[in-house]
């Protein structure tokens, strides 16, 4: 019997299609077979690609001729469906109306990550349906949405909310967090709000309201000049510094070698083209993961989460 390799669908975040395409092409086990706008179909095992917002685990293609036949096909293959509308919007709306209603409540933080199984579907053309009864995200097209908080000093807080919610992990009250590149203070605000002690480091000042919080120690310094030994052991190291990926990598290695930080959550930012060589170096750090949060722009979140000794 001839064993065929599975085809998996990867949905690129909006405007990052080229990055996902390059990531697939660079992956040793994947072969790009087909592209439908932001959806890339690749042969090979399910891969943990960074520039991916949702994985279509079991994509299948059908020829269809009517709206009701398409809706029937979808109902036969699964219960709950999220449309990926990339064209044929009117036709897709009419089909979706014939499917069970998809309720999407914005998340609260802290709160629980929904566990529901969600299918995804799209029309490649008026007669071609692609569906996947299983996807990696419980949110339609991986679009995570929170009940927002207007008191936060910046919208960057949403990145940490999403990271903690999706990973089902949160710094515990009284853990010590080092927040590098912290101004105006969105991440520091989240961490202090969880009851953590925060050492907040930036060359720019924190929002004045935060500077008065007794849980927060604010250092007006260059994060790259900070000697880990002068800070001592921390439970979490966060970095949202605007810098080249190689510079962040150096900083991360300094802290790993000093063995003074247990968990890391760092934003890798790109100015212009994505630095895939630097990403490969981050990936080589054992136990770490790189992902594109829905709240990330042209940037990725690198993390290393380790158990307490
Ligand atoms: C995207 S902002 C951080 C936003 C912040 N995480 C928040 O939640 O509000 C990036 C920050 O990196 C800081 N930064 C850039 N280079 C730095 C350096 N060498 N040392 C410390 N901070 C730096 C900038 O001053 C800026 O405030």
XYZ file of C-alpha atoms and ligand atoms in Angstrom, residues 154 156-157 179 181-187 201-204 221-224 240-242 247 269, ligand 1:
51
model
C -0.786 50.914 26.217
C 0.655 46.072 24.351
C -1.031 44.539 27.438
C 10.077 43.779 32.381
C 11.554 47.830 27.439
C 8.539 48.454 29.652
C 7.467 52.021 28.860
C 4.714 53.273 28.884
C 3.825 50.255 31.042
C 1.191 47.915 29.557
C 3.070 44.728 30.493
C 13.376 48.800 32.913
C 13.270 51.366 30.116
C 15.170 54.406 28.974
C 11.774 56.150 28.746
C 18.267 52.291 32.240
C 19.494 50.670 29.044
C 18.319 47.056 29.302
C 21.386 45.833 27.395
C 9.218 44.041 24.503
C 12.298 46.129 23.605
C 12.401 47.539 20.102
C 20.500 41.907 19.814
C 10.514 42.534 16.332
C 6.954 48.587 22.213
S 7.584 49.573 23.477
C 7.196 48.604 24.884
C 5.757 48.637 25.278
C 5.537 48.055 26.654
N 5.791 46.622 26.689
C 4.147 48.279 27.154
O 3.457 47.289 27.474
O 3.724 49.435 27.266
C 9.274 49.341 23.323
C 10.101 50.029 24.382
O 11.450 49.610 24.255
C 12.226 50.636 24.824
N 13.655 50.455 24.522
C 14.274 50.522 23.335
N 15.608 50.299 23.494
C 15.802 50.096 24.820
C 16.942 49.800 25.626
N 18.159 49.700 25.068
N 16.771 49.647 26.946
C 15.547 49.758 27.515
N 14.438 50.029 26.810
C 14.561 50.200 25.477
C 11.625 51.909 24.230
O 11.970 53.029 25.015
C 10.132 51.552 24.291
O 9.531 52.114 25.434
